[in-house]
CSV table of C-alpha atoms and ligand atoms in Angstrom, one decimal:
chain,number,residue,atom,x,y,z
M,638,UNK,CA,0.0,0.0,0.0
M,639,UNK,CA,1.4,3.4,-1.0
M,640,UNK,CA,1.5,6.5,1.1
M,641,UNK,CA,1.9,10.2,0.2
M,642,UNK,CA,4.6,12.3,1.8
M,643,UNK,CA,4.2,16.1,1.5
M,644,UNK,CA,6.6,18.8,2.6
M,645,UNK,CA,4.2,21.7,2.8
M,646,UNK,CA,4.5,25.4,2.3
M,647,UNK,CA,5.4,25.5,-1.4
M,648,UNK,CA,3.6,28.0,-3.7
M,649,UNK,CA,1.7,26.4,-6.6
M,650,UNK,CA,2.3,27.9,-10.0
M,651,UNK,CA,1.8,26.8,-13.6
M,652,UNK,CA,-0.7,25.1,-15.9
M,653,UNK,CA,-2.4,21.8,-15.5
M,654,UNK,CA,-5.1,19.9,-17.5
M,655,UNK,CA,-7.9,18.1,-15.8
M,656,UNK,CA,-8.7,14.4,-16.6
M,657,UNK,CA,-12.0,12.9,-17.7
M,658,UNK,CA,-14.7,12.7,-15.1
M,659,UNK,CA,-14.9,9.4,-13.1
M,660,UNK,CA,-18.5,10.1,-12.2
M,661,UNK,CA,-19.4,10.6,-15.9
M,662,UNK,CA,-17.3,7.7,-17.2
M,663,UNK,CA,-18.9,5.1,-14.9
M,664,UNK,CA,-22.5,5.5,-16.0
M,665,UNK,CA,-21.4,5.9,-19.6
M,666,UNK,CA,-19.5,2.6,-19.6
M,667,UNK,CA,-22.6,1.0,-18.1
M,668,UNK,CA,-24.7,2.5,-20.9
M,669,UNK,CA,-22.7,0.4,-23.3
M,670,UNK,CA,-24.7,-2.6,-22.0
M,671,UNK,CA,-27.9,-1.1,-23.6
M,672,UNK,CA,-26.7,-2.0,-27.2
M,673,UNK,CA,-24.7,-4.9,-28.5
M,674,UNK,CA,-21.6,-4.0,-30.5
M,675,UNK,CA,-18.3,-2.2,-30.1
M,676,UNK,CA,-18.4,1.0,-28.1
M,677,UNK,CA,-15.6,3.5,-27.7
M,678,UNK,CA,-14.9,6.1,-25.1
M,679,UNK,CA,-12.1,8.7,-25.0
M,680,UNK,CA,-10.9,10.9,-22.1
M,681,UNK,CA,-11.5,8.0,-19.7
M,682,UNK,CA,-9.3,8.6,-16.6
M,683,UNK,CA,-7.0,5.9,-15.4
M,684,UNK,CA,-8.5,5.1,-11.9
M,685,UNK,CA,-9.2,2.2,-9.6
M,686,UNK,CA,-13.0,2.7,-10.0
M,687,UNK,CA,-12.6,2.5,-13.8
M,688,UNK,CA,-10.7,-0.8,-13.3
M,689,UNK,CA,-13.5,-2.0,-11.2
M,690,UNK,CA,-16.3,-1.2,-13.7
M,691,UNK,CA,-14.1,-2.8,-16.5
M,692,UNK,CA,-13.8,-6.0,-14.4
M,693,UNK,CA,-17.5,-6.0,-13.7
M,694,UNK,CA,-18.5,-5.7,-17.3
M,695,UNK,CA,-15.9,-8.3,-18.3
M,696,UNK,CA,-17.4,-10.6,-15.8
M,697,UNK,CA,-20.8,-10.1,-17.5
M,698,UNK,CA,-19.1,-11.3,-20.8
M,699,UNK,CA,-18.2,-8.0,-22.4
M,700,UNK,CA,-14.8,-7.7,-24.1
M,701,UNK,CA,-12.8,-4.7,-23.1
M,702,UNK,CA,-9.6,-3.0,-24.3
M,703,UNK,CA,-7.8,0.0,-22.8
M,704,UNK,CA,-5.0,2.1,-24.0
M,705,UNK,CA,-4.1,5.4,-22.4
M,706,UNK,CA,-7.4,7.3,-22.1
M,707,UNK,CA,-9.2,5.1,-24.6
M,708,UNK,CA,-11.7,2.5,-23.4
M,709,UNK,CA,-13.2,0.1,-25.9
M,710,UNK,CA,-15.9,-2.4,-25.0
M,711,UNK,CA,-17.8,-4.8,-27.0
M,712,UNK,CA,-21.0,-5.8,-25.3
M,713,UNK,CA,-22.2,-8.3,-27.9
M,714,UNK,CA,-21.1,-11.3,-25.9
M,715,UNK,CA,-22.7,-10.3,-22.6
M,716,UNK,CA,-24.4,-13.4,-21.2
M,717,UNK,CA,-24.2,-13.0,-17.4
M,718,UNK,CA,-26.4,-10.7,-15.4
M,719,UNK,CA,-24.9,-10.6,-11.9
M,720,UNK,CA,-23.0,-7.7,-10.1
M,721,UNK,CA,-21.4,-9.6,-7.2
M,722,UNK,CA,-21.1,-8.4,-3.6
M,723,UNK,CA,-17.3,-8.0,-3.8
M,724,UNK,CA,-17.5,-5.5,-6.6
M,725,UNK,CA,-20.6,-3.5,-5.4
M,726,UNK,CA,-19.0,-3.4,-2.0
M,727,UNK,CA,-15.8,-1.8,-3.3
M,728,UNK,CA,-17.6,0.5,-5.7
M,729,UNK,CA,-21.3,1.4,-5.2
M,730,UNK,CA,-21.6,2.7,-8.8
M,731,UNK,CA,-21.6,-1.0,-9.8
M,732,UNK,CA,-25.4,-0.8,-9.2
M,733,UNK,CA,-25.6,1.3,-12.4
M,734,UNK,CA,-25.6,-2.0,-14.4
M,735,UNK,CA,-29.1,-2.8,-13.0
M,736,UNK,CA,-31.1,-0.5,-15.3
M,737,UNK,CA,-29.3,-1.3,-18.5
M,738,UNK,CA,-29.3,-5.1,-17.9
M,739,UNK,CA,-32.9,-5.1,-17.1
M,740,UNK,CA,-33.8,-3.0,-20.1
M,741,UNK,CA,-31.8,-5.1,-22.6
M,742,UNK,CA,-32.0,-8.6,-21.2
M,743,UNK,CA,-35.0,-8.4,-18.9
M,744,UNK,CA,-33.0,-9.7,-16.0
M,745,UNK,CA,-30.3,-8.6,-13.5
M,746,UNK,CA,-29.0,-9.8,-10.2
M,747,UNK,CA,-27.2,-7.1,-8.3
M,748,UNK,CA,-25.9,-7.2,-4.7
M,749,UNK,CA,-27.3,-4.6,-2.3
M,750,UNK,CA,-24.4,-2.2,-1.6
M,751,UNK,CA,-24.8,-2.0,2.2
M,752,UNK,CA,-23.5,1.1,4.1
M,753,UNK,CA,-20.4,3.0,3.3
M,754,UNK,CA,-18.0,5.4,5.0
M,755,UNK,CA,-20.1,8.5,4.3
M,756,UNK,CA,-23.5,7.3,5.2
M,757,UNK,CA,-26.3,4.7,4.6
M,758,UNK,CA,-26.6,5.4,0.9
M,759,UNK,CA,-29.7,3.3,0.1
M,760,UNK,CA,-30.8,2.5,-3.5
M,761,UNK,CA,-34.5,2.3,-2.6
M,762,UNK,CA,-35.3,4.9,-5.2
M,763,UNK,CA,-33.6,3.0,-8.0
M,764,UNK,CA,-35.7,0.0,-7.1
M,765,UNK,CA,-39.0,1.9,-6.7
M,766,UNK,CA,-38.5,3.6,-10.1
M,767,UNK,CA,-37.8,0.3,-11.9
M,768,UNK,CA,-40.8,-1.3,-10.2
M,769,UNK,CA,-42.9,1.5,-11.4
M,770,UNK,CA,-41.7,0.6,-14.9
M,771,UNK,CA,-43.0,-2.9,-14.4
M,772,UNK,CA,-39.9,-4.7,-13.0
M,773,UNK,CA,-40.3,-7.4,-10.4
M,774,UNK,CA,-37.6,-7.1,-7.9
M,775,UNK,CA,-37.1,-9.3,-4.8
M,776,UNK,CA,-34.4,-9.6,-2.2
M,777,UNK,CA,-32.5,-12.9,-2.2
M,778,UNK,CA,-29.6,-13.4,0.2
M,779,UNK,CA,-28.4,-9.8,0.0
M,780,UNK,CA,-29.0,-9.7,-3.8
M,781,UNK,CA,-31.7,-7.9,-5.8
M,782,UNK,CA,-33.2,-10.3,-8.3
M,783,UNK,CA,-34.8,-8.2,-11.0
M,784,UNK,CA,-36.9,-9.4,-13.9
M,785,UNK,CA,-39.1,-7.6,-16.5
M,786,UNK,CA,-40.5,-9.0,-19.8
M,787,UNK,CA,-40.5,-5.5,-21.2
M,788,UNK,CA,-40.1,-2.3,-19.1
M,789,UNK,CA,-42.9,0.2,-19.6
M,790,UNK,CA,-42.7,4.0,-19.4
M,791,UNK,CA,-43.9,5.5,-16.2
M,792,UNK,CA,-44.2,8.8,-14.3
M,793,UNK,CA,-41.7,8.5,-11.4
M,794,UNK,CA,-41.3,11.0,-8.7
M,795,UNK,CA,-37.9,10.8,-6.9
M,796,UNK,CA,-38.1,11.6,-3.2
M,797,UNK,CA,-34.6,13.0,-3.3
M,798,UNK,CA,-32.8,13.9,-6.5
M,799,UNK,CA,-30.5,10.9,-6.6
M,800,UNK,CA,-27.7,11.1,-9.1
M,801,UNK,CA,-27.3,7.3,-9.5
M,802,UNK,CA,-31.0,6.7,-9.4
M,803,UNK,CA,-31.6,9.3,-12.1
M,804,UNK,CA,-28.9,7.6,-14.3
M,805,UNK,CA,-30.2,4.1,-13.7
M,806,UNK,CA,-33.8,5.0,-14.6
M,807,UNK,CA,-32.8,7.2,-17.6
M,808,UNK,CA,-30.8,4.2,-19.0
M,809,UNK,CA,-33.7,1.8,-18.4
M,810,UNK,CA,-36.3,4.2,-19.8
M,811,UNK,CA,-34.3,4.6,-23.0
M,812,UNK,CA,-35.3,1.1,-24.1
M,813,UNK,CA,-38.7,0.9,-22.3
M,814,UNK,CA,-42.0,0.9,-24.1
M,815,UNK,CA,-43.6,4.3,-24.0
M,816,UNK,CA,-42.7,7.5,-22.2
M,817,UNK,CA,-41.1,7.9,-18.8
M,818,UNK,CA,-41.0,11.1,-16.9
M,819,UNK,CA,-38.6,11.5,-14.0
M,820,UNK,CA,-39.7,14.2,-11.6
M,821,UNK,CA,-37.3,15.7,-9.0
M,822,UNK,CA,-34.5,14.3,-11.1
M,823,UNK,CA,-30.9,15.1,-10.4
M,824,UNK,CA,-29.5,18.0,-12.5
M,825,UNK,CA,-25.8,17.2,-12.2
M,826,UNK,CA,-23.6,17.9,-15.2
M,827,UNK,CA,-22.8,14.1,-15.4
M,828,UNK,CA,-26.5,13.5,-15.9
M,829,UNK,CA,-26.4,15.9,-18.9
M,830,UNK,CA,-23.3,14.1,-20.2
M,831,UNK,CA,-25.1,10.7,-20.0
M,832,UNK,CA,-28.2,12.0,-21.7
M,833,UNK,CA,-26.1,13.4,-24.5
M,834,UNK,CA,-24.4,10.1,-24.9
M,835,UNK,CA,-27.7,8.2,-24.9
M,836,UNK,CA,-29.1,10.6,-27.5
M,837,UNK,CA,-26.1,9.8,-29.7
M,838,UNK,CA,-27.1,6.2,-29.4
M,839,UNK,CA,-30.6,7.1,-30.7
M,840,UNK,CA,-32.4,7.7,-27.4
M,841,UNK,CA,-35.2,10.3,-27.2
M,842,UNK,CA,-34.5,12.4,-24.1
M,843,UNK,CA,-35.6,15.9,-23.1
M,844,UNK,CA,-35.1,18.1,-20.0
M,845,UNK,CA,-31.7,16.8,-18.8
M,846,UNK,CA,-30.1,19.4,-16.6
M,847,UNK,CA,-33.5,20.3,-15.2
M,848,UNK,CA,-35.5,18.5,-12.5
M,849,UNK,CA,-37.9,16.9,-15.0
M,850,UNK,CA,-36.5,14.5,-17.6
M,851,UNK,CA,-38.7,12.9,-20.2
M,852,UNK,CA,-37.6,9.8,-22.0
M,853,UNK,CA,-39.4,8.3,-25.0
M,854,UNK,CA,-38.4,4.7,-25.2
M,855,UNK,CA,-37.1,3.2,-28.5
M,856,UNK,CA,-36.9,-0.5,-29.5
M,857,UNK,CA,-33.1,-0.5,-29.9
M,858,UNK,CA,-30.1,1.7,-29.6
M,859,UNK,CA,-26.8,2.1,-31.5
M,860,UNK,CA,-23.3,2.0,-30.2
M,861,UNK,CA,-21.3,4.8,-28.6
M,862,UNK,CA,-18.3,6.7,-29.7
M,863,UNK,CA,-18.1,9.3,-26.9
M,864,UNK,CA,-15.7,11.7,-25.2
M,865,UNK,CA,-16.1,11.8,-21.4
M,866,UNK,CA,-16.6,15.3,-19.9
M,867,UNK,CA,-13.8,16.8,-17.8
M,868,UNK,CA,-13.8,16.1,-14.0
M,869,UNK,CA,-15.3,19.1,-12.2
M,870,UNK,CA,-14.3,17.7,-8.8
M,871,UNK,CA,-10.7,17.3,-9.7
M,872,UNK,CA,-10.8,20.8,-11.2
M,873,UNK,CA,-12.4,22.1,-8.0
M,874,UNK,CA,-9.8,20.3,-5.9
M,875,UNK,CA,-7.0,22.0,-7.8
M,876,UNK,CA,-8.7,25.4,-7.5
M,877,UNK,CA,-8.8,25.0,-3.7
M,878,UNK,CA,-5.1,23.9,-3.8
M,879,UNK,CA,-4.2,27.1,-5.6
M,880,UNK,CA,-6.3,29.2,-3.3
M,881,UNK,CA,-4.8,27.7,-0.2
M,882,UNK,CA,-1.2,28.1,-1.3
M,883,UNK,CA,-1.1,31.7,-2.6
M,884,UNK,CA,-0.9,29.9,-6.0
M,885,UNK,CA,-1.2,31.1,-9.5
M,886,UNK,CA,-2.5,28.2,-11.4
M,887,UNK,CA,-4.2,27.8,-14.9
M,888,UNK,CA,-6.5,24.8,-15.0
M,889,UNK,CA,-7.1,23.8,-18.6
M,890,UNK,CA,-9.9,21.8,-20.0
M,891,UNK,CA,-12.4,22.4,-17.2
M,892,UNK,CA,-15.9,23.7,-17.7
M,893,UNK,CA,-16.3,26.6,-15.3
M,894,UNK,CA,-20.1,26.7,-15.5
M,895,UNK,CA,-20.3,23.3,-13.9
M,896,UNK,CA,-18.5,24.8,-10.8
M,897,UNK,CA,-20.4,28.1,-10.4
M,898,UNK,CA,-21.3,27.4,-6.7
M,899,UNK,CA,-17.7,26.6,-5.8
M,900,UNK,CA,-16.3,29.5,-7.8
M,901,UNK,CA,-18.6,32.0,-6.0
M,902,UNK,CA,-17.4,30.7,-2.6
M,903,UNK,CA,-13.7,30.7,-3.6
M,904,UNK,CA,-14.1,34.3,-4.7
M,905,UNK,CA,-15.7,35.2,-1.3
M,906,UNK,CA,-12.7,33.5,0.3
M,907,UNK,CA,-10.4,35.9,-1.5
M,908,UNK,CA,-9.4,33.9,-4.6
M,909,UNK,CA,-9.0,35.8,-7.8
M,910,UNK,CA,-10.6,33.7,-10.5
M,911,UNK,CA,-10.5,34.7,-14.2
M,912,UNK,CA,-11.7,32.9,-17.3
M,913,UNK,CA,-9.2,32.5,-20.0
M,914,UNK,CA,-9.3,30.8,-23.4
M,915,UNK,CA,-9.9,27.1,-22.6
M,916,UNK,CA,-8.8,27.5,-19.0
M,917,UNK,CA,-9.5,29.0,-15.6
M,918,UNK,CA,-6.8,31.0,-13.7
M,919,UNK,CA,-6.9,30.9,-9.9
M,920,UNK,CA,-4.7,33.2,-7.8
M,921,UNK,CA,-4.8,32.6,-4.1
M,922,UNK,CA,-5.1,35.5,-1.5
M,923,UNK,CA,-2.5,36.3,1.1
M,924,UNK,CA,-5.1,35.8,3.8
M,925,UNK,CA,-8.1,33.5,3.3
M,926,UNK,CA,-11.5,34.9,4.4
M,927,UNK,CA,-14.0,32.7,6.3
M,928,UNK,CA,-17.0,31.6,4.2
M,929,UNK,CA,-20.0,29.5,5.1
M,930,UNK,CA,-21.2,26.7,2.8
M,931,UNK,CA,-24.2,24.3,2.7
M,932,UNK,CA,-23.9,21.3,0.4
M,933,UNK,CA,-26.9,20.6,-1.8
M,934,UNK,CA,-27.7,18.8,-5.1
M,935,UNK,CA,-26.5,20.6,-8.2
M,936,UNK,CA,-26.5,23.5,-8.9
M,937,UNK,CA,-25.9,23.9,-5.1
M,938,UNK,CA,-22.5,23.5,-3.5
M,939,UNK,CA,-21.3,19.9,-4.3
M,940,UNK,CA,-20.9,17.5,-1.4
M,941,UNK,CA,-17.9,16.1,-3.2
M,942,UNK,CA,-16.1,19.4,-2.6
M,943,UNK,CA,-17.1,19.8,1.1
M,944,UNK,CA,-14.0,18.2,2.6
M,945,UNK,CA,-11.7,20.1,0.3
M,946,UNK,CA,-13.4,23.4,1.2
M,947,UNK,CA,-13.1,22.6,4.8
M,948,UNK,CA,-9.4,22.2,4.3
M,949,UNK,CA,-9.3,25.7,3.0
M,950,UNK,CA,-11.4,27.1,5.9
M,951,UNK,CA,-9.0,25.6,8.5
M,952,UNK,CA,-6.6,28.5,7.5
M,953,UNK,CA,-9.2,31.2,7.1
M,954,UNK,CA,-9.4,34.5,9.1
M,955,UNK,CA,-12.4,33.8,11.4
M,956,UNK,CA,-15.0,31.1,11.7
M,957,UNK,CA,-17.0,29.4,9.0
M,958,UNK,CA,-20.0,27.1,9.2
M,959,UNK,CA,-20.0,24.1,7.0
M,960,UNK,CA,-23.3,22.2,6.7
M,961,UNK,CA,-23.5,18.8,5.0
M,962,UNK,CA,-27.0,18.2,3.6
M,963,UNK,CA,-26.5,15.4,1.2
M,964,UNK,CA,-24.8,12.6,3.2
M,965,UNK,CA,-25.3,12.1,6.9
M,966,UNK,CA,-21.8,11.0,7.8
M,967,UNK,CA,-19.4,13.0,5.7
M,968,UNK,CA,-17.1,14.5,8.4
M,969,UNK,CA,-14.7,11.6,8.8
M,970,UNK,CA,-11.9,13.9,7.7
M,971,UNK,CA,-12.4,16.2,10.7
M,972,UNK,CA,-10.5,14.1,13.2
M,973,UNK,CA,-7.6,13.8,10.8
M,974,UNK,CA,-7.5,17.5,10.2
M,975,UNK,CA,-7.5,18.1,13.9
M,976,UNK,CA,-4.3,16.1,14.1
M,977,UNK,CA,-2.8,18.8,11.9
M,978,UNK,CA,-3.9,21.5,14.3
M,979,UNK,CA,-7.3,22.4,12.7
M,980,UNK,CA,-9.9,23.9,15.1
M,981,UNK,CA,-13.2,22.2,14.1
M,982,UNK,CA,-16.3,21.4,16.2
M,983,UNK,CA,-19.0,19.1,14.9
M,984,UNK,CA,-22.7,19.5,15.8
M,985,UNK,CA,-24.8,17.1,13.9
M,986,UNK,CA,-24.5,17.8,10.2
M,987,UNK,CA,-22.7,21.1,10.9
M,988,UNK,CA,-19.0,21.8,11.4
M,989,UNK,CA,-17.7,25.0,12.8
M,990,UNK,CA,-14.3,25.7,11.6
M,991,UNK,CA,-12.2,28.3,13.3
M,992,UNK,CA,-9.3,29.3,11.2
M,993,UNK,CA,-5.8,28.8,12.6
M,994,UNK,CA,-2.7,30.7,11.6
M,995,UNK,CA,-0.9,27.5,10.6
M,996,UNK,CA,-1.3,23.7,10.3
M,997,UNK,CA,1.5,21.5,11.4
M,998,UNK,CA,2.4,18.3,9.4
M,999,UNK,CA,1.6,14.9,11.0
M,1000,UNK,CA,0.7,11.4,9.8
M,1001,UNK,CA,-2.9,11.1,8.8
M,1002,UNK,CA,-5.2,8.5,7.4
M,1003,UNK,CA,-7.5,8.8,4.4
M,1004,UNK,CA,-11.0,7.6,5.1
M,1005,UNK,CA,-12.8,8.0,1.8
M,1006,UNK,CA,-12.1,9.5,-1.6
M,1007,UNK,CA,-12.8,13.2,-1.1
M,1008,UNK,CA,-11.5,13.1,2.5
M,1009,UNK,CA,-8.2,11.9,1.2
M,1010,UNK,CA,-8.0,14.8,-1.2
M,1011,UNK,CA,-8.7,17.2,1.6
M,1012,UNK,CA,-5.9,15.8,3.7
M,1013,UNK,CA,-3.5,16.2,0.8
M,1014,UNK,CA,-4.6,19.8,0.5
M,1015,UNK,CA,-4.0,20.4,4.3
M,1016,UNK,CA,-0.6,18.8,3.9
M,1017,UNK,CA,0.3,21.1,1.0
M,1018,UNK,CA,-0.3,24.1,3.3
M,1019,UNK,CA,1.0,22.7,6.5
M,1020,UNK,CA,4.4,23.3,8.0
M,1021,UNK,CA,6.9,20.4,7.9
M,1022,UNK,CA,6.0,16.9,6.8
M,1023,UNK,CA,2.5,15.3,6.4
M,1024,UNK,CA,2.1,11.6,5.6
M,1025,UNK,CA,-1.2,10.6,4.1
M,1026,UNK,CA,-1.8,6.8,4.5
M,1027,UNK,CA,-4.4,4.6,2.9
M,1028,UNK,CA,-4.3,6.5,-0.3
M,1029,UNK,CA,-6.0,3.7,-2.2
M,1030,UNK,CA,-9.1,5.9,-1.6
M,1031,UNK,CA,-7.4,8.7,-3.5
M,1032,UNK,CA,-6.6,6.3,-6.4
M,1033,UNK,CA,-10.2,5.5,-6.8
M,1034,UNK,CA,-11.0,9.0,-8.1
M,1035,UNK,CA,-8.0,11.1,-8.8
M,1036,UNK,CA,-5.7,10.4,-11.7
M,1037,UNK,CA,-2.0,11.0,-10.8
M,1038,UNK,CA,-2.9,13.8,-8.4
M,1039,UNK,CA,0.5,13.9,-6.8
M,1040,UNK,CA,2.2,14.1,-10.2
M,1041,UNK,CA,-0.1,17.0,-11.1
M,1042,UNK,CA,0.6,18.8,-7.9
M,1043,UNK,CA,4.4,18.2,-8.2
M,1044,UNK,CA,4.2,19.7,-11.7
M,1045,UNK,CA,2.8,22.8,-10.1
M,1046,UNK,CA,5.7,23.0,-7.6
M,1047,UNK,CA,4.4,21.0,-4.7
M,1048,UNK,CA,6.9,18.9,-2.7
M,1049,UNK,CA,4.9,15.7,-2.8
M,1050,UNK,CA,6.0,12.1,-3.2
M,1051,UNK,CA,4.2,8.7,-3.3
M,1052,UNK,CA,6.2,5.9,-1.7
M,1053,UNK,CA,5.3,2.3,-0.9
M,1054,UNK,CA,4.4,1.9,2.7
L,2593,LIG,C1,-23.2,10.3,-6.8
L,2593,LIG,C2,-21.7,10.5,-7.0
L,2593,LIG,C3,-21.0,10.9,-5.6
L,2593,LIG,C4,-21.7,12.2,-5.1
L,2593,LIG,C5,-23.2,12.0,-5.0
L,2593,LIG,C6,-24.0,13.2,-4.6
L,2593,LIG,C7,-21.2,8.9,-8.7
L,2593,LIG,C8,-20.5,7.6,-9.1
L,2593,LIG,N1,-21.1,9.2,-7.4
L,2593,LIG,O1,-23.3,9.3,-5.8
L,2593,LIG,O2,-19.6,11.2,-5.9
L,2593,LIG,O3,-21.2,12.4,-3.8
L,2593,LIG,O4,-23.7,11.5,-6.3
L,2593,LIG,O5,-23.6,14.2,-5.5
L,2593,LIG,O6,-21.7,9.6,-9.5
L,2593,LIG,N2,-30.5,8.3,-1.7
L,2593,LIG,C9,-31.7,7.7,-1.2
L,2593,LIG,N3,-32.2,6.6,-2.0
L,2593,LIG,C10,-31.7,6.2,-3.1
L,2593,LIG,C11,-30.5,6.9,-3.6
L,2593,LIG,C12,-30.0,7.9,-2.9
L,2593,LIG,O7,-32.2,8.0,-0.2
L,2593,LIG,O8,-32.2,5.3,-3.8
L,2593,LIG,C13,-29.9,9.4,-1.0
L,2593,LIG,C14,-28.5,9.1,-0.5
L,2593,LIG,O9,-28.5,8.4,0.7
L,2593,LIG,C15,-27.9,10.5,-0.4
L,2593,LIG,C16,-28.6,11.2,-1.5
L,2593,LIG,O10,-29.8,10.5,-1.8
L,2593,LIG,O11,-28.3,11.0,0.9
L,2593,LIG,C17,-27.8,11.5,-2.7
L,2593,LIG,O12,-27.3,10.2,-3.2
L,2593,LIG,P1,-27.0,10.0,-4.7
L,2593,LIG,O13,-27.3,11.2,-5.5
L,2593,LIG,O14,-27.8,8.8,-5.1
L,2593,LIG,O15,-25.5,9.6,-4.8
L,2593,LIG,P2,-24.8,8.6,-5.7
L,2593,LIG,O16,-25.4,8.5,-7.0
L,2593,LIG,O17,-24.6,7.3,-4.9
């Protein structure tokens, strides 16, 4: 197992390009199950979660091939329909095969994910939606056994705008008979990317990016040749890194409109953010201002940036209030930040962060994907040496983060533990 060693206090400067979005690539690769034939994706990041989805689809009978950022998959030979516990346990997004398998083959067997580090994360809304479309789903030894002769379009109201649920139902509805309307649907940019890809396969979809998505099912779909959108969370993480370290960093390839909520908060914190041709330039302030945030579904402040923003606030002038509204247990990074000298108090889903003048390097442990990024950010700004252990979490969702930061001038190394 590798660990990351950071000697903090270096100013970040230069230009860096963001990778393709993990959270867009995962559903897109699952969408390849909807149509037999060779599909091709570019701008696919090299990450552990992508390895996991590749393994899962290969276990279903698909043939895969990867080279650099290209991901090719032929789903003609798919003849298995099970997402086993071991895979769903390591990556919850594995449940995204449920909708496509059910829509194309009329059957799927998918392990229930169980809890995870950031909360309960049920998939009841995925199930309820598919049942409304006529699927019969029963629980059998921890697995969902789903069957449907032919899915039928339905009007489905989601109690919460679940990202994965919206994606699963949108994919299922693309091949269903008749019209499906998803109300209170998630509006995340990754949903828009998936809808765009499904349309390129021949699906009829309207309203993606709003809370009401209408899908007119078609009898069959064509194959995909698709470029994955840039990773807004990686871009956001790099923006915070620049803000925290009096940096001057150009982040190329990112879509700034996808990060409006974060950009507004970074500006309030004192960052100077300017839009340039094909890039966003972030200049960090001498002194960071305290800013409050509340995480919400898109276009609100993304929960996937909460830990990183908290890292920034540990060094702000004054106190900030950070409220986590999307997941119930997403403050696991707080205890580790306290080890670096951060002054944070938790009360329910709210954290009060009193800025300190400096953080002091220490060994810390990553607990989940975004938490590990937040600890790297703290380490970059801390005095002396910070060691971040258990970085397999980081490798699930950040492509070569330490290399990118080193390129910007950080003193950061990955070494085998
Ligand atoms: C996706 C992202 C994850 C991000 C999250 C919220 C991927 C692969 N992952 O996760 O990085 O943090 O969106 O932006 O894209 N819920 C239910 N019932 C359900 C489904 C969800 O109650 O059936 C609840 C969850 O417990 C959570 C909230 O809805 O409180 C949001 O979860 P959801 O949007 O589904 O997150 P994911 O799709 O798992």
